[in-house]
Every structure is written in structure tokens, then in C-alpha cells.
Short mmCIF file of C-alpha atoms in Angstrom, two decimals:
data_model
loop_
_atom_site.label_atom_id
_atom_site.label_comp_id
_atom_site.label_asym_id
_atom_site.label_seq_id
_atom_site.Cartn_x
_atom_site.Cartn_y
_atom_site.Cartn_z
CA MET A 5 47.56 -87.08 -71.02
CA PRO A 6 46.11 -90.60 -71.55
CA ASP A 7 47.36 -92.84 -74.32
CA THR A 8 45.92 -91.78 -77.66
CA GLY A 9 45.48 -95.26 -79.06
CA ASP A 10 42.06 -95.80 -80.63
CA THR A 11 40.05 -98.18 -78.42
CA ARG A 12 36.61 -97.62 -79.94
CA THR A 13 34.10 -100.41 -79.73
CA THR A 14 33.05 -102.00 -82.99
CA HIS A 15 29.47 -101.84 -84.26
CA THR A 16 27.90 -104.51 -86.42
CA PRO A 17 25.99 -103.40 -89.53
CA HIS A 18 22.32 -102.70 -88.97
CA ALA A 19 19.72 -105.12 -90.22
CA ARG A 20 16.85 -103.94 -92.37
CA GLY A 21 14.40 -101.93 -90.27
CA ASP A 22 17.02 -100.79 -87.74
CA PRO A 23 17.78 -97.08 -87.23
CA PRO A 24 19.77 -95.49 -90.06
CA THR A 25 23.50 -95.05 -89.82
CA THR A 26 25.01 -91.74 -88.77
CA LEU A 27 25.55 -89.11 -91.45
CA LEU A 28 29.25 -88.87 -90.64
CA PRO A 29 31.56 -91.89 -90.83
CA ARG A 30 32.65 -93.46 -87.58
CA LEU A 31 36.27 -92.66 -88.40
CA LEU A 32 36.96 -89.10 -87.31
CA PRO A 33 39.46 -86.68 -88.89
CA ALA A 34 43.08 -87.37 -87.99
CA PRO A 35 43.39 -84.50 -85.45
CA ILE A 36 40.53 -86.04 -83.43
CA THR A 37 41.20 -89.29 -81.60
CA LEU A 38 38.40 -91.34 -80.06
CA LEU A 39 39.71 -92.80 -76.79
CA ALA A 40 36.85 -94.82 -75.38
CA VAL A 41 33.24 -95.49 -76.17
CA CYS A 42 30.41 -96.96 -74.11
CA THR A 43 27.26 -97.61 -76.15
CA PHE A 44 23.90 -98.20 -74.47
CA LEU A 45 21.18 -97.44 -77.03
CA VAL A 46 21.43 -97.31 -80.79
CA TYR A 47 19.79 -94.25 -82.31
CA PHE A 48 21.60 -91.70 -84.42
CA PRO A 49 21.30 -87.93 -84.60
CA CYS A 50 21.10 -86.10 -87.90
CA ALA A 51 23.47 -83.43 -89.15
CA VAL A 52 21.51 -80.46 -87.75
CA PHE A 53 19.96 -81.13 -84.40
CA SER A 54 19.54 -79.98 -80.82
CA VAL A 55 21.29 -82.08 -78.21
CA LEU A 56 21.04 -82.80 -74.52
CA VAL A 57 24.66 -83.38 -73.65
CA LYS A 58 27.02 -83.48 -70.68
CA TYR A 59 30.63 -82.53 -71.30
CA SER A 60 33.87 -81.73 -69.49
CA GLY A 61 37.05 -80.35 -71.07
CA TYR A 62 40.51 -80.99 -69.60
CA LEU A 63 44.01 -79.68 -70.18
CA GLU A 64 47.06 -81.91 -69.88
CA HIS A 65 48.02 -82.77 -66.26
CA MET A 66 44.85 -81.08 -64.95
CA ASP A 67 42.40 -82.96 -62.73
CA LYS A 68 39.70 -80.30 -62.80
CA PRO A 69 37.94 -79.40 -66.06
CA PHE A 70 38.38 -75.95 -67.56
CA ALA A 71 34.88 -76.21 -69.05
CA SER A 72 31.96 -78.35 -67.91
CA ASN A 73 28.19 -78.39 -67.63
CA CYS A 74 28.05 -81.47 -65.40
CA PHE A 75 27.30 -79.31 -62.37
CA ARG A 76 23.87 -78.49 -63.83
CA LYS A 77 21.04 -80.57 -62.42
CA THR A 78 19.28 -80.48 -65.79
CA PRO A 79 21.47 -79.66 -68.82
CA ARG A 80 19.81 -77.33 -71.29
CA LEU A 81 19.06 -78.23 -74.88
CA MET A 82 21.80 -76.92 -77.20
CA LYS A 83 21.89 -76.57 -80.96
CA LEU A 84 24.96 -77.44 -83.02
CA GLY A 85 26.51 -74.45 -84.74
CA GLU A 86 24.79 -72.00 -82.39
CA ASP A 87 25.26 -73.10 -78.77
CA ILE A 88 28.03 -75.62 -79.53
CA THR A 89 30.64 -74.04 -81.78
CA LEU A 90 33.80 -76.02 -80.94
CA TRP A 91 34.51 -77.77 -84.23
CA GLY A 92 35.86 -80.98 -82.74
CA MET A 93 32.93 -81.25 -80.37
CA GLU A 94 30.45 -80.82 -83.23
CA LEU A 95 32.12 -83.56 -85.29
CA GLY A 96 32.42 -85.81 -82.26
CA LEU A 97 28.72 -85.47 -81.44
CA LEU A 98 27.75 -86.19 -85.04
CA SER A 99 29.57 -89.52 -84.77
CA MET A 100 27.86 -90.50 -81.51
CA ARG A 101 24.70 -92.36 -80.68
CA ARG A 102 22.02 -91.55 -78.14
CA GLY A 103 23.14 -92.78 -74.71
CA GLU A 104 26.82 -92.97 -75.71
CA LEU A 105 29.72 -91.84 -73.53
CA ALA A 106 32.99 -91.02 -75.31
CA ARG A 107 36.35 -89.34 -74.70
CA PHE A 108 38.03 -87.33 -77.45
CA LEU A 109 41.42 -85.69 -77.93
CA PHE A 110 41.08 -82.52 -80.01
CA LYS A 111 44.18 -81.13 -81.70
CA PRO A 112 44.37 -77.31 -81.88
CA THR A 113 42.89 -77.32 -85.40
CA TYR A 114 39.63 -78.72 -84.01
CA ALA A 115 39.75 -76.93 -80.65
CA TYR A 116 41.11 -73.49 -79.82
CA GLY A 117 43.58 -72.97 -82.66
CA THR A 118 47.19 -71.87 -82.61
CA LEU A 119 46.40 -68.85 -80.42
CA GLY A 120 44.47 -70.74 -77.77
CA CYS A 121 42.19 -68.79 -75.44
CA PRO A 122 44.44 -66.97 -72.94
CA PRO A 123 44.77 -67.08 -70.04
CA LEU A 124 42.75 -70.29 -69.71
CA ILE A 125 43.85 -72.19 -72.84
CA PRO A 126 47.54 -71.87 -73.85
CA PRO A 127 48.47 -71.55 -77.54
CA ASN A 128 48.61 -74.71 -79.66
CA THR A 129 46.96 -76.89 -76.99
CA THR A 130 45.50 -80.36 -77.42
CA VAL A 131 42.48 -80.81 -75.14
CA LEU A 132 40.63 -83.84 -73.80
CA PHE A 133 36.82 -83.81 -73.79
CA GLU A 134 34.53 -86.30 -72.09
CA ILE A 135 31.12 -86.17 -73.78
CA GLU A 136 27.88 -88.00 -73.03
CA LEU A 137 25.07 -87.67 -75.56
CA LEU A 138 21.95 -88.04 -73.41
CA ASP A 139 19.37 -87.25 -76.06
CA PHE A 140 18.77 -85.27 -79.23
CA LEU A 141 15.90 -83.74 -81.17
CA ASP A 142 15.91 -83.30 -84.91
CA SER A 143 15.36 -79.56 -85.28
CA ALA A 144 16.55 -79.11 -88.87
CA GLU A 145 13.28 -80.03 -90.53
CA SER A 146 11.19 -78.02 -88.08
CA ASP A 147 13.35 -74.89 -88.28
CA LYS A 148 13.42 -74.96 -92.07
CA PHE A 149 9.66 -75.53 -92.35
CA CYS A 150 8.73 -72.75 -89.92
CA ALA A 151 10.88 -70.32 -91.91
CA PHE A 152 8.54 -70.71 -94.90
CA SER A 153 5.54 -68.45 -95.42
CA ALA A 154 2.02 -69.78 -94.85
CA GLU A 155 1.50 -70.07 -98.61
CA GLN A 156 4.69 -72.11 -99.01
CA GLN A 157 3.79 -74.36 -96.08
CA ASP A 158 0.47 -75.18 -97.72
CA GLN A 159 2.36 -76.75 -100.63
CA PHE A 160 3.75 -79.53 -98.42
CA PRO A 161 1.89 -82.82 -97.83
CA LEU A 162 -0.07 -83.28 -94.62
CA GLN A 163 2.36 -85.85 -93.22
CA LYS A 164 5.12 -83.24 -93.35
CA VAL A 165 3.02 -80.77 -91.35
CA LEU A 166 2.11 -83.43 -88.79
CA LYS A 167 5.77 -84.38 -88.39
CA VAL A 168 6.88 -80.78 -87.86
CA ALA A 169 4.05 -80.17 -85.38
CA ALA A 170 5.05 -83.32 -83.49
CA THR A 171 8.66 -82.10 -83.35
CA GLU A 172 7.53 -78.75 -81.94
CA ARG A 173 5.46 -80.56 -79.33
CA GLU A 174 8.46 -82.72 -78.39
CA PHE A 175 10.51 -79.55 -77.90
CA GLY A 176 7.72 -78.22 -75.70
CA ASN A 177 7.66 -81.43 -73.67
CA TYR A 178 11.40 -81.22 -73.12
CA LEU A 179 11.16 -77.60 -71.96
CA PHE A 180 8.19 -78.47 -69.74
CA ARG A 181 10.22 -81.20 -68.01
CA GLN A 182 12.84 -78.55 -67.31
CA ASN A 183 10.14 -76.37 -65.69
CA ARG A 184 10.63 -73.78 -68.44
CA PHE A 185 6.89 -73.38 -68.83
CA TYR A 186 6.91 -70.10 -70.72
CA ASP A 187 9.29 -71.48 -73.37
CA ALA A 188 7.27 -74.69 -73.55
CA LYS A 189 4.12 -72.67 -74.15
CA VAL A 190 5.75 -70.94 -77.12
CA ARG A 191 6.61 -74.29 -78.73
CA TYR A 192 3.14 -75.71 -78.15
CA LYS A 193 1.51 -72.64 -79.68
CA ARG A 194 3.74 -72.94 -82.75
CA ALA A 195 2.56 -76.52 -83.18
CA LEU A 196 -1.08 -75.51 -82.73
CA LEU A 197 -0.74 -72.71 -85.27
CA LEU A 198 0.62 -75.13 -87.88
CA LEU A 199 -2.24 -77.56 -87.29
CA ARG A 200 -4.98 -74.93 -87.27
CA ARG A 201 -3.74 -73.35 -90.45
CA ARG A 202 -3.69 -76.63 -92.30
CA SER A 203 -6.76 -77.81 -94.21
CA ALA A 204 -7.04 -81.54 -94.77
CA ALA A 205 -9.22 -83.86 -96.79
CA PRO A 206 -12.21 -85.30 -94.88
CA GLU A 207 -10.60 -88.73 -94.69
CA GLU A 208 -7.43 -87.20 -93.14
CA GLN A 209 -9.04 -84.66 -90.83
CA HIS A 210 -9.00 -87.10 -87.90
CA LEU A 211 -5.18 -87.09 -88.04
CA VAL A 212 -5.10 -83.31 -87.63
CA GLU A 213 -7.69 -83.41 -84.82
CA ALA A 214 -5.74 -86.08 -82.95
CA ALA A 215 -2.55 -84.00 -83.17
CA LYS A 216 -4.41 -80.85 -82.08
CA LEU A 217 -5.90 -82.65 -79.09
CA LEU A 218 -2.45 -83.53 -77.72
CA VAL A 219 -1.20 -79.95 -78.13
CA LEU A 220 -4.34 -78.46 -76.52
CA LEU A 221 -3.94 -80.74 -73.51
CA ASN A 222 -0.30 -79.70 -73.20
CA LEU A 223 -1.23 -76.02 -73.42
CA SER A 224 -3.94 -76.38 -70.78
CA PHE A 225 -1.51 -78.03 -68.36
CA THR A 226 1.22 -75.49 -69.11
CA TYR A 227 -1.07 -72.54 -68.38
CA LEU A 228 -2.03 -74.18 -65.09
CA LYS A 229 1.68 -74.25 -64.23
CA LEU A 230 1.89 -70.58 -65.25
CA GLU A 231 -1.00 -69.88 -62.83
CA ARG A 232 -3.27 -68.66 -65.59
CA PRO A 233 -6.36 -70.82 -65.03
CA THR A 234 -8.65 -68.81 -67.32
CA THR A 235 -6.45 -69.58 -70.34
CA ALA A 236 -5.97 -73.16 -69.15
CA LEU A 237 -9.75 -73.58 -69.06
CA ARG A 238 -10.08 -72.15 -72.58
CA TYR A 239 -7.63 -74.66 -74.06
CA GLY A 240 -9.19 -77.48 -72.05
CA GLU A 241 -12.63 -76.65 -73.43
CA GLN A 242 -11.19 -76.56 -76.96
CA ALA A 243 -9.85 -80.07 -76.36
CA LEU A 244 -13.34 -81.15 -75.26
CA ILE A 245 -14.75 -79.92 -78.57
CA ILE A 246 -12.56 -82.54 -80.25
CA ASP A 247 -13.23 -85.26 -77.66
CA ARG A 248 -16.00 -84.40 -75.18
CA LYS A 249 -15.29 -87.51 -73.07
CA ASN A 250 -11.54 -87.01 -72.80
CA ALA A 251 -10.78 -87.57 -69.11
CA LYS A 252 -7.58 -85.55 -69.16
CA ALA A 253 -9.30 -82.52 -70.72
CA LEU A 254 -12.15 -82.74 -68.19
CA PHE A 255 -9.59 -83.00 -65.40
CA ARG A 256 -7.65 -79.94 -66.60
CA CYS A 257 -10.88 -77.92 -66.83
CA GLY A 258 -11.80 -79.00 -63.32
CA GLN A 259 -8.38 -77.96 -62.00
CA ALA A 260 -8.69 -74.57 -63.71
CA CYS A 261 -12.17 -73.94 -62.27
CA LEU A 262 -10.95 -74.93 -58.81
CA LEU A 263 -8.14 -72.36 -59.03
CA MET A 264 -10.73 -69.75 -60.06
CA THR A 265 -12.88 -70.80 -57.04
CA GLU A 266 -15.73 -71.74 -59.37
CA TYR A 267 -16.52 -74.76 -57.25
CA GLN A 268 -19.73 -75.90 -58.93
CA LYS A 269 -18.14 -75.87 -62.41
CA ALA A 270 -15.07 -77.62 -61.01
CA ARG A 271 -17.27 -80.33 -59.53
CA ASP A 272 -19.15 -80.81 -62.81
CA PHE A 273 -15.92 -81.27 -64.78
CA LEU A 274 -14.30 -83.55 -62.20
CA VAL A 275 -17.36 -85.76 -61.80
CA ARG A 276 -17.47 -86.19 -65.59
CA ALA A 277 -13.75 -87.06 -65.56
CA GLN A 278 -14.33 -89.56 -62.75
CA LYS A 279 -17.12 -91.16 -64.77
CA GLU A 280 -14.63 -91.81 -67.59
CA GLN A 281 -11.84 -93.01 -65.27
CA PRO A 282 -13.35 -93.97 -61.89
CA PHE A 283 -10.12 -95.35 -60.45
CA ASN A 284 -7.84 -92.47 -61.46
CA HIS A 285 -6.06 -91.33 -58.28
CA ASP A 286 -5.40 -87.81 -59.55
CA ILE A 287 -9.07 -87.22 -60.35
CA ASN A 288 -10.26 -88.68 -57.05
CA ASN A 289 -7.71 -86.67 -55.08
CA GLU A 290 -8.78 -83.49 -56.88
CA LEU A 291 -12.40 -84.18 -55.89
CA LYS A 292 -11.27 -84.56 -52.27
CA LYS A 293 -9.37 -81.29 -52.55
CA LEU A 294 -12.46 -79.62 -53.99
CA ALA A 295 -14.58 -80.88 -51.08
CA SER A 296 -12.02 -79.54 -48.60
CA TYR A 297 -11.81 -76.15 -50.33
CA TYR A 298 -15.57 -75.85 -50.54
CA ARG A 299 -15.94 -76.74 -46.85
CA ASP A 300 -13.41 -74.05 -45.94
CA TYR A 301 -15.23 -71.61 -48.20
CA THR A 302 -18.63 -72.25 -46.58
CA ASP A 303 -17.11 -72.04 -43.10
CA LYS A 304 -15.65 -68.63 -43.92
CA GLU A 305 -18.99 -67.50 -45.36
CA LYS A 306 -20.76 -68.53 -42.15
CA GLU A 307 -18.14 -66.78 -40.04
CA MET A 308 -18.50 -63.60 -42.10
CA CYS A 309 -22.29 -63.66 -41.70
CA LEU A 310 -22.00 -64.19 -37.96
CA ARG A 311 -19.64 -61.23 -37.68
CA MET A 312 -21.96 -59.05 -39.72
CA PHE A 313 -24.86 -59.70 -37.36
CA ALA A 314 -22.94 -60.17 -34.12
CA PRO A 315 -24.24 -57.96 -31.20
CA TYR A 316 -22.14 -55.04 -29.95
CA ASP A 317 -21.20 -54.67 -26.30
CA ASN A 318 -24.17 -52.33 -25.68
CA GLY A 319 -26.57 -55.06 -26.72
CA SER A 320 -27.48 -53.66 -30.15
CA THR A 321 -26.76 -55.47 -33.38
CA VAL A 322 -25.20 -54.32 -36.60
CA GLY A 323 -28.58 -54.57 -38.28
CA GLU A 324 -30.23 -52.39 -35.65
CA ASN A 325 -27.52 -49.74 -35.95
#
């Protein structure tokens, strides 16, 4: 087992305006020793949050980890206290910063206890964990807010609702990047429900509409990924009600119509999108795709008509028969 001397890097106090300090002190409980730290970015998680983390756990004199998620191409988002329940790992993560790589020694009290976890973990075992905190999302505020009834939610100020909706959308974006489109859709719809249910003063309504627009665009794109173009078109058109010249909304509607083989509607939406952003490669490529699809469609129509009226071997035609 490596030397347990504390070789943590030191951190200077933050100036006014910098990110807040971590909720837990940098000094960990005695049974947890911080071996090495590499800090890249300086942002702190809060006490209840969901983390994107890579970890590997090692026993003494073992080269291969007994537990690891480093083999995953894309680690999944995990919540402290639910997905991560190892006490030492929770405390270690709470002392870390986004982008930080650290190695910890966990005494049995903060790991697997006096009994261990036979046959893998012997009794009374100290374990080494290498942990990299890639990212985190503050889920405490969102989870607590969504647990309230609609009447209770209405008592909170608008900024609170906007913040929770933004957090839900961030969760959706994370899940979308993992290609978990169904789960992303659920998060986006939660955000949209919060925004639709909230009434705002006339001078603040534009804030709600701006937040809704982002969520509607996300939903339209997500339903395209789920191969449900009808629903994607519906959300895209709702986005256009908020901003009728929004190029992204016009583009999503055009994509949806193309998937539904409604070529004229697709062309109308895409031409409008091109008018707003004439040099957008995605829009221009989609118009080329539309032209190709429509050409194939007309060729097949012509071929079908020719077959319908093609002469038989005896010289008669289908129409004559």
C-alpha cells in the first residue's frame, strides 16, 4: 500500500466573486487520508448533488481494482446517498472540486466495516480509491421543489422556478448527450410543466417565455431522436408561437415534416429557416436532402404509373383490361 502521508495541494483563499468554498472542510476525518490531488478547475459541489465520476477501488498488493466504472465509455450520473453509499467516498467527493483527481485511503469505518464484504473484501480492510470528479449537478434544490404540491410551488418567487426549470433542463441535456433520449424527454417535460404552470407579472413574462423556448426546442429535437416526428413537429410549432423567426425551431419543424414525407411543408419550414440563417450548413444540407428525397419520390411515382399502364404481352393494356 502506498505511503499514507498527506500530500494534498494547498488552495489559496478565494477572492470576492469567486465560487463559494465547499460545504465540508478540506481536512477529512482521521480514518480517511488524502494521498494526492490534481486540481484543474475550481468549482465546488453542494452537499446533495448528482455527480459524474470515475472511480477505482483497490485492495492492498492488488494491481487490478475490485470495483471500477472506468471501463464505461460514458459514466452515468449518480446521486450521493442513493447510487453512491460508501461513506468514505461520499465524504471524499464532498471535499473535491470539479475536474479534480484524488486518491484516498479509507479505513474500515468509512469503507466496508469490520465484517468486510466476503469473499471480495476481507474483514477490517483498508481500501484505496482513485476518484476523478468530472462534473456535478446540484439536484437538491430541484428534487425538494418538485416534491411540493402545485399550490406550494406557487408560493415561491419566479427566480426560484426559473432556476429549478433550468436545473431540470441541464439534467435533460446530460441524459441527451448520453443518448438516453427517453430519460431526457422526462426531464424536459418536468421543466416545461413547471414553466407552464407558473403565472408571471407582465414585465417578467419574457423570462418565462425565454426559458420555455429552450425547453421546447430540446423536446422537439429529442422526439426526432425518438423517431416520433409528429410530436417533434408539435413542440417545434409551439416554439414558433414564442419566436416565429427562430431558425432552430423552423429547422426542427422542417426535419419532422421530412420524416413524415410531407415534402412541401418541409420545404416551407426549411426555406424560412434558411432566410434567417442563409449560411447555416445544417439547414442547407437538409434542403439538399429534401431535394434528393423528393426526386426519388417523384421517380418512384413515375415508375408506378408506368407499371400501371404498361402493355401486357398480348398487346392489351391494364386500362383496356
